[in-house]
Amino acid sequence: MMSDRPINLLLIDPDSIYRTGLRVVLEQDPQVRVAAEAADSQAGLQNISALGIDVAIVELRFPYSSVMGWQLCQQIKTQYPNLPILILTCHPEPSQLAAARQAGVEGFCHKGIAAIELIGVIRELVAGRSYWESKIVGVGLSDLSGSRSTIQTNPPFQWFLIGTRNRLRQSGLQQIDGNLAQVTTRLQEPGLPTLDRAMLAGQRRELLAARWVVSRLLAVGNEEGQGRQGRQGGQGRQGRQTENSLLAPRSSLFTPPDSLVRTHSRAPLQTPPVTIFTSTRERLEFSLENLTSIPLEIDIFREDKKRELLQLILKKIEDILADLRFSQVQSDRLPVMQAAILRDLWQETTIDFFGRYSTLLVGGITVDFVNSLLQAEIIVQTAILDKIPLVGDLFSYLLFATPLVIDNTSFAPESLEAKERAEIILQNLIIQVANAVVQPLLNQFAELEVIKQNYYDRRLISTREIERFRNNLSWKYRARTYFEEPRQIFESRYELLLLAPRGIAKVSIYAPRDRELTKLSGIPLIVTLALELRDAIAPRLQAVVSFVGKGVIFVLTQVVGKTIGLIGRGVLQGLGGSWQESKNKRL
């Protein structure tokens, strides 16, 4: 390769956040350029011939694809035998590495490798040499000067322990997944008694917890220590980052450029983003039944479609955070960008959920389905997106580790209170964006049979039920606009939706809303004035009612009661006297 031409790279990895970080770090070298990215094998193969790729960097694991990483390497080598391939992954299976090596793959590195070393490995592959390193199968960087390296094996006992633990893990997960599938199928049965449903939901939660424990306790990790022989005569290197790390130490692939770090007023937060996203993702595996009295747009969907939509939105938010993290955005810009961020989130989710090129046959006319939904941007922005609270606070917390103010008390970002509040705001955000995605569908294509078959809950497929559902939503928007929202503003609180173990619940939190209160007009202003008037006269009215009530009680008991008592006593005495006289006469 000529020295004046940059090295064109193709990144094939299902994790868009990792691809973004890798691209930013690698392109700090002017001689390296990421020409294309792909999330799966099909897109990766399409990009090779058209872009003049010099090196393909491939992940071995594709969780949502039937093609494994080593099979993708085989396909690339079959079509492009002279294209160098570098596997970049975490905790690889030895059998997959062996298969990839047999297919002709030139290099392998762990994802925690330092950026400067990775660029050196890429240059060696372009020069026609190979490089293999691993915690199980590996060779040091000193072998770069030679040709293809040999495999170094671990002691037999260590191989035995690793293999045994992996077999136990796979066996346990298979048993748990089998039972989990059975319980989930039973939960979807119509007409299931409430008691049975509650018991099955409890079993499902226990199975999910057991799966989490097994996958963590028996995970294959760093078996032989933190160090590995490096470029300089056996010097130990720093421990590797885990696969899910969003940010890493200065030598890591995920370190933002120095220029970006200097623009932030605070250091980016490391642990909370992973924690609250992981917790929310786990909660999405529980029931998604609406436990509130408020009708939600997503209630019309089957539970599997609800879950799919919410998971997609959660992933899109992670992608947006990655883009913001590696761009020159400052914390004071987030409030200004909030509307655009939410609009982009809604648009991208709508496109990916329904399909960019989806069409519908309506009245004999073929309609561009997704574009029709996106035409409702202004309505959705006004009715839902602009009303989602505390989004700026959440993004500032995740990106810049700003404290969260809870009940007029500032909590440090690493505190439990801040994490719990951030998780509630995140869950409310994904539920409200999901409502925004469904709203145009209900307004334009609610009664199409193809929509009912693919998305709707079976209890809401008749025309009557759909119209009743839409009318309830219309009343919800009117009540919220004219009554509920002014009341919440006047009471300085927000009502947020969150993912509870039994379904979607509602929680009320305090937040200052004085600025919104000053902007109210029309009916909302009248509502707040009525509430204020009620608060003003209620104590006096209660005092008057109490006084009048006591007076009435006094009159009834002391005046009317005594009078009636005297009259009654006189009547009884008269009757008694008459009876006595009658008796005397008979005698």
Coordinates of C-alpha atoms in Angstrom, one line a residue, residues 18-408:
Y18 CA -18.8 0.1 20.0
R19 CA -18.5 0.8 16.3
T20 CA -18.9 4.5 16.9
G21 CA -16.2 4.5 19.6
L22 CA -13.8 2.4 17.5
R23 CA -14.3 4.7 14.4
V24 CA -13.6 7.9 16.4
V25 CA -10.5 6.5 18.0
L26 CA -9.0 4.9 14.9
E27 CA -9.6 7.9 12.7
Q28 CA -7.4 10.0 15.0
D29 CA -4.6 8.5 12.8
P30 CA -4.7 10.4 9.5
Q31 CA -3.6 7.3 7.7
V32 CA -6.6 5.3 8.8
R33 CA -10.2 5.7 7.6
V34 CA -13.3 3.7 8.4
A35 CA -14.9 3.5 4.9
A36 CA -17.9 1.5 6.0
E37 CA -19.7 -0.1 9.0
A38 CA -22.1 -3.0 9.2
A39 CA -24.2 -4.6 11.9
D40 CA -24.5 -8.0 10.2
S41 CA -22.9 -10.3 7.7
Q42 CA -25.2 -9.4 4.8
A43 CA -24.5 -5.7 4.9
G44 CA -20.8 -6.3 5.6
L45 CA -20.4 -8.4 2.4
Q46 CA -22.1 -5.8 0.3
N47 CA -19.7 -3.0 1.3
I48 CA -16.4 -4.8 0.5
S49 CA -16.2 -4.7 -3.3
A50 CA -17.6 -1.2 -3.8
L51 CA -15.4 0.7 -1.3
G52 CA -11.9 -0.7 -1.9
I53 CA -11.6 -2.1 1.6
D54 CA -8.0 -2.9 2.8
V55 CA -8.8 -4.6 6.2
A56 CA -12.1 -6.1 7.6
I57 CA -12.5 -5.9 11.3
V58 CA -15.0 -8.6 12.4
E59 CA -16.8 -9.5 15.6
L60 CA -17.3 -13.2 16.2
R61 CA -20.7 -13.0 17.9
F62 CA -23.9 -11.9 16.2
P63 CA -26.7 -12.6 18.6
Y64 CA -29.6 -11.8 16.2
S65 CA -28.2 -13.6 13.2
S66 CA -28.0 -17.2 12.1
V67 CA -24.5 -16.6 10.6
M68 CA -21.7 -16.9 13.1
G69 CA -18.6 -14.8 13.0
W70 CA -16.3 -17.5 11.8
Q71 CA -18.8 -18.4 9.0
L72 CA -18.7 -14.7 7.9
C73 CA -14.9 -14.9 7.8
Q74 CA -15.2 -18.0 5.6
Q75 CA -17.6 -16.2 3.2
I76 CA -15.3 -13.2 3.0
K77 CA -12.2 -15.4 2.3
T78 CA -14.1 -17.3 -0.3
Q79 CA -15.1 -14.1 -2.2
Y80 CA -12.0 -12.0 -1.4
P81 CA -9.1 -14.4 -0.6
N82 CA -6.5 -11.5 -0.5
L83 CA -8.5 -9.3 2.0
P84 CA -6.9 -9.4 5.5
I85 CA -9.3 -10.0 8.3
L86 CA -8.8 -9.0 11.9
I87 CA -11.1 -10.6 14.5
L88 CA -11.8 -8.2 17.4
T89 CA -14.0 -9.7 20.1
C90 CA -14.2 -10.5 23.9
H91 CA -14.1 -13.9 25.5
P92 CA -14.0 -15.9 22.2
E93 CA -14.7 -19.7 22.1
P94 CA -11.4 -21.6 21.2
S95 CA -13.3 -23.6 18.7
Q96 CA -14.5 -20.5 16.8
L97 CA -11.0 -19.0 16.8
A98 CA -9.6 -22.3 15.4
A99 CA -12.3 -22.4 12.7
A100 CA -11.6 -18.7 11.8
R101 CA -7.9 -19.4 11.7
Q102 CA -8.4 -22.4 9.5
A103 CA -10.5 -20.3 7.1
G104 CA -7.4 -18.0 6.6
V105 CA -8.1 -15.2 9.0
E106 CA -4.8 -13.2 9.5
G107 CA -5.3 -11.7 13.0
F108 CA -7.1 -11.7 16.3
C109 CA -7.2 -9.2 19.2
H110 CA -9.3 -8.7 22.3
K111 CA -11.6 -5.6 22.4
G112 CA -9.6 -4.2 25.3
I113 CA -6.4 -3.6 23.2
A114 CA -4.9 -0.1 23.3
A115 CA -5.7 2.0 20.3
I116 CA -2.1 2.6 19.3
E117 CA -1.4 -1.2 19.4
L118 CA -4.5 -1.9 17.3
I119 CA -3.4 0.5 14.6
G120 CA 0.0 -1.2 14.7
V121 CA -1.7 -4.6 14.2
I122 CA -3.8 -3.2 11.3
R123 CA -0.6 -2.0 9.6
E124 CA 1.1 -5.4 10.0
L125 CA -1.9 -7.1 8.4
V126 CA -1.8 -4.7 5.5
A127 CA 1.9 -5.4 5.1
G128 CA 1.1 -9.1 4.6
R129 CA 2.0 -10.3 8.1
S130 CA -0.3 -11.9 10.7
Y131 CA -0.9 -11.4 14.4
W132 CA -2.7 -13.6 16.9
E133 CA -3.1 -13.0 20.6
S134 CA -5.6 -14.3 23.2
K135 CA -6.0 -15.2 26.8
I136 CA -6.6 -18.8 25.6
V137 CA -5.0 -18.9 22.2
G138 CA -2.3 -16.2 21.7
V139 CA 1.0 -14.9 20.7
G140 CA 2.8 -11.7 21.8
L141 CA 3.3 -8.6 19.8
S142 CA 6.9 -9.5 19.4
D143 CA 5.8 -12.1 16.8
L144 CA 4.6 -9.4 14.4
S145 CA 8.0 -9.3 12.8
G146 CA 7.7 -12.9 11.6
S147 CA 5.2 -14.8 9.5
R148 CA 2.2 -16.7 10.7
S149 CA 2.5 -17.5 14.5
T150 CA 1.9 -20.8 16.2
I151 CA -0.8 -21.6 18.8
Q152 CA 0.2 -21.6 22.4
T153 CA -2.0 -23.9 24.6
N154 CA -2.8 -23.6 28.3
P155 CA -2.2 -26.4 30.8
P156 CA -4.5 -29.3 30.3
F157 CA -6.1 -28.9 33.8
Q158 CA -7.0 -25.3 33.0
W159 CA -8.6 -26.4 29.7
F160 CA -10.6 -29.0 31.6
L161 CA -11.9 -26.4 34.1
I162 CA -12.9 -23.9 31.5
G163 CA -14.6 -26.5 29.4
T164 CA -16.5 -28.0 32.3
R165 CA -17.7 -24.6 33.5
N166 CA -18.8 -23.7 30.0
R167 CA -20.7 -27.0 29.6
L168 CA -22.4 -26.4 33.0
R169 CA -23.4 -22.9 32.0
Q170 CA -24.8 -23.9 28.7
S171 CA -26.8 -26.9 30.2
G172 CA -28.2 -24.7 33.0
L173 CA -29.2 -21.9 30.6
Q174 CA -30.9 -24.4 28.2
Q175 CA -33.0 -25.9 31.1
I176 CA -34.0 -22.5 32.4
D177 CA -34.9 -21.3 28.9
G178 CA -37.0 -24.3 28.3
N179 CA -39.0 -23.8 31.5
L180 CA -39.2 -20.0 30.8
A181 CA -40.7 -20.7 27.4
Q182 CA -43.4 -23.0 28.9
V183 CA -44.3 -20.4 31.6
T184 CA -44.4 -17.6 29.0
T185 CA -46.7 -19.6 26.7
R186 CA -49.1 -20.3 29.6
L187 CA -49.2 -16.7 30.5
Q188 CA -50.4 -15.8 27.0
E189 CA -53.4 -18.2 27.3
P190 CA -56.7 -16.3 27.2
G191 CA -59.0 -16.5 30.1
L192 CA -56.4 -17.5 32.6
P193 CA -57.6 -17.1 36.2
T194 CA -56.0 -14.3 38.1
L195 CA -54.5 -16.5 40.8
D196 CA -52.9 -18.8 38.2
R197 CA -51.6 -15.7 36.3
A198 CA -50.0 -14.3 39.5
M199 CA -48.3 -17.6 40.3
L200 CA -47.0 -18.0 36.7
A201 CA -45.7 -14.4 36.8
G202 CA -43.9 -15.2 40.0
Q203 CA -42.3 -18.3 38.4
R204 CA -41.3 -16.3 35.4
R205 CA -39.5 -13.7 37.6
E206 CA -37.7 -16.5 39.5
L207 CA -36.6 -18.1 36.3
L208 CA -35.3 -14.8 35.0
A209 CA -33.4 -14.2 38.2
A210 CA -31.9 -17.8 38.0
R211 CA -30.9 -17.2 34.4
W212 CA -29.1 -14.0 35.4
V213 CA -27.3 -15.8 38.3
V214 CA -26.2 -18.7 36.1
S215 CA -25.0 -16.5 33.3
R216 CA -22.9 -14.3 35.7
L217 CA -21.5 -17.0 38.0
L218 CA -20.5 -19.4 35.3
A219 CA -19.3 -16.9 32.7
V220 CA -16.0 -17.7 31.1
G221 CA -13.7 -14.7 32.0
N222 CA -10.0 -14.1 32.6
E223 CA -8.7 -17.4 33.8
E224 CA -5.1 -16.9 34.0
G225 CA -4.5 -13.5 35.5
Q226 CA -4.5 -9.9 34.4
G227 CA -1.1 -9.7 32.7
R228 CA -0.2 -10.8 29.2
Q229 CA 3.2 -10.7 27.5
G230 CA 3.4 -7.5 25.5
R231 CA 5.6 -5.8 23.0
Q232 CA 8.4 -5.0 25.4
G233 CA 10.0 -8.2 26.6
G234 CA 7.2 -9.8 28.6
Q235 CA 5.9 -6.6 30.3
G236 CA 2.4 -7.1 31.7
R237 CA -0.4 -5.0 30.3
Q238 CA -3.4 -3.4 32.0
G239 CA -6.5 -5.6 32.5
R240 CA -8.9 -5.7 29.7
Q241 CA -12.2 -3.9 29.7
T242 CA -15.4 -5.9 29.6
E243 CA -17.5 -6.1 26.4
N244 CA -20.2 -3.8 27.7
S245 CA -18.0 -0.9 28.8
L246 CA -19.0 2.4 27.3
L247 CA -15.9 4.3 28.4
A248 CA -12.5 3.0 29.3
P249 CA -9.1 4.2 30.6
R250 CA -6.9 6.5 28.6
S251 CA -5.3 3.6 26.6
S252 CA -8.6 2.0 25.7
L253 CA -10.4 2.0 22.4
F254 CA -13.3 3.9 24.0
T255 CA -11.3 6.9 25.2
P256 CA -12.8 10.1 23.6
P257 CA -10.4 12.4 21.8
D258 CA -8.7 14.9 24.1
S259 CA -10.4 17.8 22.3
L260 CA -13.8 16.4 23.1
V261 CA -12.9 15.8 26.8
R262 CA -11.8 19.4 27.2
T263 CA -15.2 20.7 25.9
H264 CA -17.1 19.0 28.7
S265 CA -17.6 20.7 31.9
R266 CA -17.6 17.4 33.8
A267 CA -16.0 14.0 33.3
P268 CA -18.4 11.5 31.6
L269 CA -20.1 9.1 33.9
Q270 CA -19.0 5.5 33.6
T271 CA -21.1 3.1 35.7
P272 CA -24.7 4.6 35.8
P273 CA -25.5 4.3 32.1
V274 CA -24.8 0.6 32.1
T275 CA -26.6 0.1 35.4
I276 CA -29.9 1.8 34.6
F277 CA -30.0 0.5 31.0
T278 CA -29.3 -3.1 32.1
S279 CA -32.0 -2.8 34.9
T280 CA -34.5 -1.4 32.5
R281 CA -33.8 -4.1 29.9
E282 CA -34.4 -6.8 32.5
R283 CA -37.6 -5.1 33.6
L284 CA -38.9 -5.3 30.0
E285 CA -38.9 -9.1 30.3
F286 CA -41.7 -8.8 33.0
S287 CA -45.4 -8.2 32.4
L288 CA -46.2 -5.0 30.4
E289 CA -49.9 -4.8 31.5
N290 CA -51.1 -1.3 32.1
L291 CA -51.8 -1.1 35.8
T292 CA -52.8 2.6 35.8
S293 CA -56.2 4.2 35.2
I294 CA -54.7 6.1 32.2
P295 CA -55.2 4.6 28.7
L296 CA -52.0 4.3 26.8
E297 CA -51.5 4.1 23.0
I298 CA -49.4 1.0 23.3
D299 CA -52.2 -0.9 25.2
I300 CA -53.6 -1.8 21.8
F301 CA -50.5 -3.9 21.0
R302 CA -49.9 -7.5 21.9
E303 CA -47.4 -7.9 24.7
D304 CA -44.7 -9.2 22.4
K305 CA -45.1 -6.2 20.1
K306 CA -45.0 -3.8 23.1
R307 CA -41.8 -5.4 24.3
E308 CA -40.2 -5.3 20.9
L309 CA -41.0 -1.6 20.5
L310 CA -39.8 -0.6 24.0
Q311 CA -36.6 -2.6 23.6
L312 CA -35.9 -0.9 20.2
I313 CA -36.4 2.6 21.8
L314 CA -34.1 1.7 24.6
K315 CA -31.4 0.7 22.1
K316 CA -32.0 3.9 20.1
I317 CA -31.4 6.0 23.2
E318 CA -28.1 4.2 23.8
D319 CA -27.1 5.0 20.2
I320 CA -28.1 8.7 20.7
L321 CA -26.0 8.8 23.9
A322 CA -23.0 7.4 22.0
D323 CA -23.4 10.0 19.3
L324 CA -23.6 12.8 21.8
R325 CA -20.7 11.4 23.9
F326 CA -18.4 11.5 20.9
S327 CA -19.5 14.8 19.5
Q328 CA -18.6 18.3 20.8
V329 CA -21.8 18.8 22.7
Q330 CA -21.7 20.7 25.9
S331 CA -24.0 20.3 28.9
D332 CA -25.6 23.7 28.5
R333 CA -26.7 22.8 24.9
L334 CA -28.8 19.8 25.9
P335 CA -32.0 21.7 26.8
V336 CA -31.8 23.4 23.4
M337 CA -31.3 20.1 21.6
Q338 CA -33.9 18.2 23.5
A339 CA -36.8 18.7 21.0
A340 CA -34.6 17.6 18.1
I341 CA -33.2 14.6 20.0
L342 CA -36.7 13.4 20.8
R343 CA -37.9 14.0 17.3
D344 CA -35.0 12.0 15.8
L345 CA -35.6 9.2 18.3
W346 CA -39.3 9.0 17.3
Q347 CA -38.6 9.1 13.6
E348 CA -35.8 6.5 13.7
T349 CA -37.9 4.2 15.9
T350 CA -40.9 4.5 13.6
I351 CA -38.8 3.6 10.6
D352 CA -37.0 0.6 12.1
F353 CA -40.1 -0.8 13.9
F354 CA -42.5 -0.7 10.9
G355 CA -39.9 -1.0 8.1
R356 CA -38.5 1.9 6.0
Y357 CA -40.1 0.7 2.8
S358 CA -43.3 -0.7 4.1
T359 CA -46.4 -0.1 2.0
L360 CA -50.2 -0.7 2.6
L361 CA -53.1 -1.2 0.2
V362 CA -55.8 1.2 1.2
G363 CA -58.9 1.4 -0.9
G364 CA -57.1 -0.1 -3.8
I365 CA -54.3 2.4 -3.6
T366 CA -50.7 1.6 -2.5
V367 CA -49.7 3.9 0.4
D368 CA -46.2 4.6 1.6
F369 CA -46.9 3.4 5.1
V370 CA -43.9 4.8 7.1
N371 CA -43.8 8.2 5.3
S372 CA -47.5 8.6 6.1
L373 CA -46.9 8.0 9.8
L374 CA -44.0 10.5 9.7
Q375 CA -46.3 13.2 8.4
A376 CA -47.8 13.5 11.9
E377 CA -44.5 14.9 13.2
I378 CA -46.0 18.2 14.4
I379 CA -49.0 16.6 16.1
V380 CA -46.8 14.0 17.9
Q381 CA -44.3 16.6 18.9
T382 CA -46.9 18.9 20.4
A383 CA -49.1 16.2 22.0
I384 CA -46.5 13.8 23.4
L385 CA -42.8 14.5 22.8
D386 CA -42.7 18.1 24.1
K387 CA -44.5 17.0 27.3
I388 CA -42.0 14.3 28.3
P389 CA -40.4 15.7 31.5
L390 CA -36.8 15.7 32.7
V391 CA -35.2 14.4 29.6
G392 CA -32.5 17.1 29.7
D393 CA -31.7 16.2 33.3
L394 CA -31.4 12.5 32.4
F395 CA -29.1 13.1 29.5
S396 CA -26.9 15.5 31.5
Y397 CA -26.7 12.9 34.3
L398 CA -25.7 10.1 31.8
L399 CA -23.2 12.2 29.8
F400 CA -21.7 14.6 32.3
A401 CA -22.3 13.0 35.7
T402 CA -24.3 16.0 36.9
P403 CA -26.1 15.5 40.2
L404 CA -29.9 15.0 40.3
V405 CA -32.1 17.2 42.4
I406 CA -34.7 15.1 44.2
D407 CA -37.3 16.8 46.5
N408 CA -35.1 20.0 46.6

